[in-house]
PDB file of C-alpha atoms in Angstrom:
ATOM      1  CA  MET A  29     116.840  82.810  91.401  1.00  0.00           C
ATOM      2  CA  LEU A  30     115.170  85.394  89.167  1.00  0.00           C
ATOM      3  CA  SER A  31     115.278  89.015  90.274  1.00  0.00           C
ATOM      4  CA  PHE A  32     112.008  90.849  90.874  1.00  0.00           C
ATOM      5  CA  LYS A  33     112.446  92.715  87.589  1.00  0.00           C
ATOM      6  CA  GLU A  34     113.055  89.485  85.667  1.00  0.00           C
ATOM      7  CA  LYS A  35     109.914  87.972  87.201  1.00  0.00           C
ATOM      8  CA  ILE A  36     107.911  90.986  86.052  1.00  0.00           C
ATOM      9  CA  ARG A  37     109.422  90.778  82.568  1.00  0.00           C
ATOM     10  CA  ARG A  38     108.669  87.055  82.314  1.00  0.00           C
ATOM     11  CA  ASN A  39     105.142  87.165  83.777  1.00  0.00           C
ATOM     12  CA  PHE A  40     103.949  90.011  81.586  1.00  0.00           C
ATOM     13  CA  SER A  41     105.521  88.558  78.450  1.00  0.00           C
ATOM     14  CA  LYS A  42     103.736  85.266  79.139  1.00  0.00           C
ATOM     15  CA  SER A  43     100.397  87.022  79.651  1.00  0.00           C
ATOM     16  CA  ALA A  44     100.675  89.280  76.569  1.00  0.00           C
ATOM     17  CA  GLU A  45      98.694  86.966  74.272  1.00  0.00           C
ATOM     18  CA  ASP A  46      95.541  87.070  76.417  1.00  0.00           C
ATOM     19  CA  TYR A  47      96.164  90.358  78.235  1.00  0.00           C
ATOM     20  CA  GLU A  48      93.398  92.391  76.622  1.00  0.00           C
ATOM     21  CA  ARG A  49      90.792  89.738  77.457  1.00  0.00           C
ATOM     22  CA  TYR A  50      91.283  90.632  81.110  1.00  0.00           C
ATOM     23  CA  ALA A  51      92.156  94.321  80.799  1.00  0.00           C
ATOM     24  CA  GLU A  52      88.696  95.889  81.048  1.00  0.00           C
ATOM     25  CA  LEU A  53      89.590  97.667  84.300  1.00  0.00           C
ATOM     26  CA  HIS A  54      92.963  98.800  82.924  1.00  0.00           C
ATOM     27  CA  ARG A  55      91.243 100.163  79.805  1.00  0.00           C
ATOM     28  CA  GLU A  56      88.833 102.146  81.984  1.00  0.00           C
ATOM     29  CA  ILE A  57      91.708 103.573  84.040  1.00  0.00           C
ATOM     30  CA  ALA A  58      93.668 104.494  80.901  1.00  0.00           C
ATOM     31  CA  GLY A  59      90.643 106.364  79.570  1.00  0.00           C
ATOM     32  CA  LYS A  60      90.228 108.305  82.783  1.00  0.00           C
ATOM     33  CA  LEU A  61      93.941 109.138  82.865  1.00  0.00           C
ATOM     34  CA  LEU A  62      93.793 110.389  79.282  1.00  0.00           C
ATOM     35  CA  ASN A  63      90.950 112.741  80.216  1.00  0.00           C
ATOM     36  CA  GLN A  64      93.028 114.027  83.150  1.00  0.00           C
ATOM     37  CA  ILE A  65      95.760 115.347  80.843  1.00  0.00           C
ATOM     38  CA  PRO A  66      95.109 119.020  80.065  1.00  0.00           C
ATOM     39  CA  ALA A  67      95.053 120.273  76.497  1.00  0.00           C
ATOM     40  CA  GLY A  68      98.468 121.399  75.319  1.00  0.00           C
ATOM     41  CA  GLU A  69     100.991 121.364  72.500  1.00  0.00           C
ATOM     42  CA  TYR A  70     102.919 118.241  73.439  1.00  0.00           C
ATOM     43  CA  LYS A  71     105.400 117.537  70.656  1.00  0.00           C
ATOM     44  CA  LYS A  72     107.244 114.667  72.342  1.00  0.00           C
ATOM     45  CA  ILE A  73     105.458 112.218  74.656  1.00  0.00           C
ATOM     46  CA  LEU A  74     106.848 109.257  76.597  1.00  0.00           C
ATOM     47  CA  GLU A  75     104.648 106.430  77.867  1.00  0.00           C
ATOM     48  CA  ILE A  76     106.153 104.159  80.522  1.00  0.00           C
ATOM     49  CA  GLY A  77     104.742 100.628  80.777  1.00  0.00           C
ATOM     50  CA  CYS A  78     102.701 100.743  77.577  1.00  0.00           C
ATOM     51  CA  GLY A  79     101.637  97.088  77.652  1.00  0.00           C
ATOM     52  CA  THR A  80      99.669  96.244  74.513  1.00  0.00           C
ATOM     53  CA  GLY A  81      98.811  99.907  73.882  1.00  0.00           C
ATOM     54  CA  LEU A  82      95.605 100.523  75.849  1.00  0.00           C
ATOM     55  CA  LEU A  83      96.687 104.130  76.447  1.00  0.00           C
ATOM     56  CA  THR A  84      99.189 104.516  73.593  1.00  0.00           C
ATOM     57  CA  PHE A  85      96.777 104.660  70.688  1.00  0.00           C
ATOM     58  CA  PRO A  86      94.066 106.823  72.317  1.00  0.00           C
ATOM     59  CA  LEU A  87      96.934 109.143  73.323  1.00  0.00           C
ATOM     60  CA  ALA A  88      98.067 109.374  69.693  1.00  0.00           C
ATOM     61  CA  GLU A  89      94.499 109.990  68.580  1.00  0.00           C
ATOM     62  CA  ARG A  90      94.063 112.885  71.001  1.00  0.00           C
ATOM     63  CA  PHE A  91      97.457 114.506  70.430  1.00  0.00           C
ATOM     64  CA  LYS A  92      97.688 114.192  66.659  1.00  0.00           C
ATOM     65  CA  ASP A  93     100.874 116.238  66.230  1.00  0.00           C
ATOM     66  CA  ALA A  94     102.894 114.457  68.908  1.00  0.00           C
ATOM     67  CA  GLU A  95     105.676 111.917  68.492  1.00  0.00           C
ATOM     68  CA  ILE A  96     105.144 109.133  71.018  1.00  0.00           C
ATOM     69  CA  ASN A  97     107.808 106.865  72.493  1.00  0.00           C
ATOM     70  CA  ALA A  98     106.139 103.941  74.256  1.00  0.00           C
ATOM     71  CA  ILE A  99     108.250 101.559  76.337  1.00  0.00           C
ATOM     72  CA  ASP A 100     107.613  98.382  78.288  1.00  0.00           C
ATOM     73  CA  LEU A 101     109.885  95.971  80.130  1.00  0.00           C
ATOM     74  CA  ALA A 102     108.164  92.880  78.692  1.00  0.00           C
ATOM     75  CA  LEU A 103     109.133  91.846  75.167  1.00  0.00           C
ATOM     76  CA  GLY A 104     105.804  90.054  74.686  1.00  0.00           C
ATOM     77  CA  MET A 105     103.843  93.229  75.410  1.00  0.00           C
ATOM     78  CA  VAL A 106     106.108  95.285  73.147  1.00  0.00           C
ATOM     79  CA  GLY A 107     105.568  92.826  70.300  1.00  0.00           C
ATOM     80  CA  LYS A 108     101.792  93.173  70.569  1.00  0.00           C
ATOM     81  CA  ALA A 109     101.951  96.978  70.648  1.00  0.00           C
ATOM     82  CA  GLN A 110     104.450  97.107  67.770  1.00  0.00           C
ATOM     83  CA  ALA A 111     102.135  95.020  65.589  1.00  0.00           C
ATOM     84  CA  LYS A 112      99.354  97.560  66.145  1.00  0.00           C
ATOM     85  CA  ALA A 113     101.666 100.528  65.559  1.00  0.00           C
ATOM     86  CA  LYS A 114     102.989  99.470  62.141  1.00  0.00           C
ATOM     87  CA  ALA A 115     100.911 102.066  60.303  1.00  0.00           C
ATOM     88  CA  GLU A 116     101.542 104.782  62.889  1.00  0.00           C
ATOM     89  CA  VAL A 117     104.758 106.572  61.967  1.00  0.00           C
ATOM     90  CA  ARG A 118     104.420 108.861  65.001  1.00  0.00           C
ATOM     91  CA  ILE A 119     104.517 105.956  67.462  1.00  0.00           C
ATOM     92  CA  LYS A 120     107.729 104.132  68.360  1.00  0.00           C
ATOM     93  CA  VAL A 121     107.337 101.126  70.668  1.00  0.00           C
ATOM     94  CA  GLU A 122     110.391  99.484  72.204  1.00  0.00           C
ATOM     95  CA  VAL A 123     111.634  97.560  75.212  1.00  0.00           C
ATOM     96  CA  GLY A 124     112.610  99.946  77.982  1.00  0.00           C
ATOM     97  CA  ASP A 125     112.966 100.231  81.742  1.00  0.00           C
ATOM     98  CA  GLY A 126     111.093 102.977  83.588  1.00  0.00           C
ATOM     99  CA  GLU A 127     113.824 103.026  86.224  1.00  0.00           C
ATOM    100  CA  ARG A 128     116.575 103.660  83.624  1.00  0.00           C
ATOM    101  CA  LEU A 129     115.225 105.737  80.757  1.00  0.00           C
ATOM    102  CA  ASP A 130     117.381 105.698  77.637  1.00  0.00           C
ATOM    103  CA  PHE A 131     116.607 109.289  76.655  1.00  0.00           C
ATOM    104  CA  PRO A 132     118.471 112.594  77.036  1.00  0.00           C
ATOM    105  CA  ASP A 133     117.764 115.200  79.688  1.00  0.00           C
ATOM    106  CA  ASP A 134     114.988 117.749  79.058  1.00  0.00           C
ATOM    107  CA  TYR A 135     113.591 115.777  76.112  1.00  0.00           C
ATOM    108  CA  PHE A 136     109.842 115.210  76.603  1.00  0.00           C
ATOM    109  CA  ASP A 137     106.935 117.626  76.955  1.00  0.00           C
ATOM    110  CA  LEU A 138     104.766 114.974  78.607  1.00  0.00           C
ATOM    111  CA  VAL A 139     105.359 111.646  80.363  1.00  0.00           C
ATOM    112  CA  VAL A 140     102.456 109.300  81.115  1.00  0.00           C
ATOM    113  CA  SER A 141     102.029 105.900  82.735  1.00  0.00           C
ATOM    114  CA  SER A 142      98.889 103.851  83.366  1.00  0.00           C
ATOM    115  CA  SER A 143      98.650 100.837  85.683  1.00  0.00           C
ATOM    116  CA  SER A 144     102.362 100.054  85.651  1.00  0.00           C
ATOM    117  CA  LEU A 145     104.243 102.135  88.237  1.00  0.00           C
ATOM    118  CA  GLN A 146     103.249  99.737  91.036  1.00  0.00           C
ATOM    119  CA  TRP A 147     105.750  97.275  89.557  1.00  0.00           C
ATOM    120  CA  MET A 148     108.653  99.731  89.692  1.00  0.00           C
ATOM    121  CA  ASP A 149     110.970 101.381  92.181  1.00  0.00           C
ATOM    122  CA  ILE A 150     109.010 104.627  92.531  1.00  0.00           C
ATOM    123  CA  LYS A 151     111.983 106.680  93.710  1.00  0.00           C
ATOM    124  CA  LYS A 152     114.124 105.698  90.707  1.00  0.00           C
ATOM    125  CA  CYS A 153     111.290 106.084  88.234  1.00  0.00           C
ATOM    126  CA  PHE A 154     110.248 109.541  89.457  1.00  0.00           C
ATOM    127  CA  ALA A 155     113.858 110.752  89.345  1.00  0.00           C
ATOM    128  CA  GLU A 156     114.203 109.529  85.757  1.00  0.00           C
ATOM    129  CA  VAL A 157     110.904 111.074  84.685  1.00  0.00           C
ATOM    130  CA  LYS A 158     111.962 114.412  86.167  1.00  0.00           C
ATOM    131  CA  ARG A 159     115.290 114.169  84.321  1.00  0.00           C
ATOM    132  CA  VAL A 160     113.826 113.541  80.858  1.00  0.00           C
ATOM    133  CA  LEU A 161     111.054 116.142  81.121  1.00  0.00           C
ATOM    134  CA  LYS A 162     111.576 119.563  79.620  1.00  0.00           C
ATOM    135  CA  PRO A 163     111.252 122.548  81.966  1.00  0.00           C
ATOM    136  CA  ARG A 164     107.524 122.951  82.738  1.00  0.00           C
ATOM    137  CA  GLY A 165     106.912 119.511  81.223  1.00  0.00           C
ATOM    138  CA  GLU A 166     104.089 117.437  82.734  1.00  0.00           C
ATOM    139  CA  PHE A 167     103.837 113.973  84.287  1.00  0.00           C
ATOM    140  CA  HIS A 168     100.466 112.207  84.579  1.00  0.00           C
ATOM    141  CA  PHE A 169      99.941 108.679  85.866  1.00  0.00           C
ATOM    142  CA  ALA A 170      97.624 106.115  87.428  1.00  0.00           C
ATOM    143  CA  LEU A 171      98.723 103.164  89.543  1.00  0.00           C
ATOM    144  CA  PHE A 172      97.305 100.487  91.803  1.00  0.00           C
ATOM    145  CA  LEU A 173      98.540 101.143  95.325  1.00  0.00           C
ATOM    146  CA  ARG A 174      96.768 100.598  98.626  1.00  0.00           C
ATOM    147  CA  GLU A 175      96.971 103.451 101.137  1.00  0.00           C
ATOM    148  CA  GLY A 176      99.817 104.980  99.151  1.00  0.00           C
ATOM    149  CA  GLU A 177      98.794 108.571  98.473  1.00  0.00           C
ATOM    150  CA  ALA A 178     101.007 110.096 101.185  1.00  0.00           C
ATOM    151  CA  MET A 179     104.005 108.061 100.016  1.00  0.00           C
ATOM    152  CA  ILE A 180     103.514 109.055  96.378  1.00  0.00           C
ATOM    153  CA  ARG A 181     103.212 112.731  97.305  1.00  0.00           C
ATOM    154  CA  LYS A 182     106.403 112.509  99.368  1.00  0.00           C
ATOM    155  CA  GLU A 183     108.354 110.819  96.558  1.00  0.00           C
ATOM    156  CA  MET A 184     107.134 113.358  93.995  1.00  0.00           C
ATOM    157  CA  LYS A 185     108.252 116.228  96.218  1.00  0.00           C
ATOM    158  CA  MET A 186     111.635 114.588  96.799  1.00  0.00           C
ATOM    159  CA  ALA A 187     112.072 114.173  93.031  1.00  0.00           C
ATOM    160  CA  GLY A 188     111.397 117.883  92.602  1.00  0.00           C
ATOM    161  CA  PHE A 189     107.957 117.906  90.998  1.00  0.00           C
ATOM    162  CA  LYS A 190     105.716 120.962  91.357  1.00  0.00           C
ATOM    163  CA  GLU A 191     101.942 121.477  91.185  1.00  0.00           C
ATOM    164  CA  ILE A 192     101.357 117.977  92.518  1.00  0.00           C
ATOM    165  CA  GLY A 193      97.816 116.644  92.412  1.00  0.00           C
ATOM    166  CA  LEU A 194      96.694 113.210  93.655  1.00  0.00           C
ATOM    167  CA  LYS A 195      93.348 111.483  93.945  1.00  0.00           C
ATOM    168  CA  SER A 196      92.482 107.961  95.109  1.00  0.00           C
ATOM    169  CA  GLU A 197      89.542 105.986  93.760  1.00  0.00           C
ATOM    170  CA  ILE A 198      88.109 102.625  94.736  1.00  0.00           C
ATOM    171  CA  LYS A 199      87.174 100.268  91.911  1.00  0.00           C
ATOM    172  CA  GLU A 200      85.130  97.105  92.399  1.00  0.00           C
ATOM    173  CA  LYS A 201      85.006  94.205  89.967  1.00  0.00           C
ATOM    174  CA  ARG A 202      82.686  91.194  90.237  1.00  0.00           C
ATOM    175  CA  PHE A 203      83.687  87.663  89.245  1.00  0.00           C
ATOM    176  CA  ASP A 204      81.549  84.548  88.909  1.00  0.00           C
ATOM    177  CA  ASP A 205      83.763  82.691  91.369  1.00  0.00           C
ATOM    178  CA  LEU A 206      87.199  82.739  92.989  1.00  0.00           C
ATOM    179  CA  MET A 207      88.726  80.948  90.010  1.00  0.00           C
ATOM    180  CA  GLY A 208      87.543  83.803  87.798  1.00  0.00           C
ATOM    181  CA  LEU A 209      89.394  86.266  90.008  1.00  0.00           C
ATOM    182  CA  LEU A 210      92.576  84.193  89.943  1.00  0.00           C
ATOM    183  CA  LYS A 211      92.433  83.911  86.138  1.00  0.00           C
ATOM    184  CA  PHE A 212      91.938  87.677  85.936  1.00  0.00           C
ATOM    185  CA  LEU A 213      95.039  88.355  88.035  1.00  0.00           C
ATOM    186  CA  LYS A 214      97.111  85.789  86.157  1.00  0.00           C
ATOM    187  CA  GLY A 215      95.908  87.105  82.796  1.00  0.00           C
ATOM    188  CA  LEU A 216      97.182  90.548  83.737  1.00  0.00           C
ATOM    189  CA  GLY A 217     100.586  89.189  84.736  1.00  0.00           C
ATOM    190  CA  ALA A 218      99.952  90.111  88.375  1.00  0.00           C
ATOM    191  CA  GLN A 219     101.968  87.322  89.980  1.00  0.00           C
ATOM    192  CA  ALA A 220     104.633  89.370  91.740  1.00  0.00           C
ATOM    193  CA  SER A 221     104.513  92.374  94.030  1.00  0.00           C
ATOM    194  CA  ARG A 222     107.086  94.907  95.226  1.00  0.00           C
ATOM    195  CA  ARG A 223     104.815  96.694  97.716  1.00  0.00           C
ATOM    196  CA  LYS A 224     101.201  96.838  98.874  1.00  0.00           C
ATOM    197  CA  PRO A 225      99.186  96.402  95.683  1.00  0.00           C
ATOM    198  CA  GLY A 226      95.981  98.275  94.923  1.00  0.00           C
ATOM    199  CA  PHE A 227      94.175  94.984  95.442  1.00  0.00           C
ATOM    200  CA  LEU A 228      92.704  95.275  98.919  1.00  0.00           C
ATOM    201  CA  PRO A 229      93.198  92.671 101.681  1.00  0.00           C
ATOM    202  CA  ARG A 230      91.295  89.439 102.065  1.00  0.00           C
ATOM    203  CA  GLU A 231      88.590  90.886 104.309  1.00  0.00           C
ATOM    204  CA  LYS A 232      87.600  93.116 101.396  1.00  0.00           C
ATOM    205  CA  LEU A 233      86.825  90.052  99.271  1.00  0.00           C
ATOM    206  CA  PHE A 234      83.287  88.901  99.838  1.00  0.00           C
ATOM    207  CA  ASP A 235      80.980  86.192  98.581  1.00  0.00           C
ATOM    208  CA  LYS A 236      77.619  87.171  97.088  1.00  0.00           C
ATOM    209  CA  SER A 237      75.636  84.129  95.969  1.00  0.00           C
ATOM    210  CA  SER A 238      78.886  82.313  95.063  1.00  0.00           C
ATOM    211  CA  SER A 239      80.231  85.310  93.111  1.00  0.00           C
ATOM    212  CA  VAL A 240      83.343  87.124  94.279  1.00  0.00           C
ATOM    213  CA  SER A 241      83.933  90.872  94.364  1.00  0.00           C
ATOM    214  CA  ALA A 242      87.445  92.298  94.382  1.00  0.00           C
ATOM    215  CA  VAL A 243      88.169  95.874  95.403  1.00  0.00           C
ATOM    216  CA  PHE A 244      91.082  97.864  93.962  1.00  0.00           C
ATOM    217  CA  GLU A 245      92.497 101.235  95.002  1.00  0.00           C
ATOM    218  CA  VAL A 246      93.774 103.398  92.150  1.00  0.00           C
ATOM    219  CA  ILE A 247      95.810 106.583  92.590  1.00  0.00           C
ATOM    220  CA  PHE A 248      95.603 109.157  89.799  1.00  0.00           C
ATOM    221  CA  GLY A 249      98.367 111.735  89.953  1.00  0.00           C
ATOM    222  CA  GLY A 250     100.126 114.511  88.148  1.00  0.00           C
ATOM    223  CA  GLY A 251     102.821 117.129  88.493  1.00  0.00           C
ATOM    224  CA  SER A 252     105.133 119.381  86.519  1.00  0.00           C
ATOM    225  CA  LYS A 253     108.889 119.952  86.340  1.00  0.00           C
TER     226      LYS A 253
END
């Protein structure tokens, strides 16, 4: 039987080819997360769960002097992002695990992650992020997680982060029918879950003239070392 992590790796690699067709919501969240990051001289940036690069390349465009390491567990996603990054000498995309970062202590000025932490062991990931951040380095993220703000705050405090800020937002997306919703979820690789996802329970799905609306809860957060 495949482990949870292997299921995630397989599902997202399989969905990489069509991922951006279904990633409108993820693109919106990445844009909002990027705007959340304060101006600063970030020389070394790590992105965890880069996918096909929805945040990676806007991040490089905003912070033009930064070297960016972008990692993802899924080889298929990494391949897509690497193809886009060929001309970008400042961007290095590789397979990597957010729960076991292959970087030295006190290495990055900024760590970011958009729409991927919900697939990870939060405790392990936060501890690793704290380890690889330089003193006073910053961590900014967005994840889908229902009713999870208190838990995220607790885990950030336990990991030793300071100046913690969290905000939850509800996002609604309309589909022509239930099949459209299922294709959307499959296209994003969302076929496994470690905890309560940001996708709200069945009673929050409702039919409007045969169309289906799905409601998602997104937590935007940040903190410093």
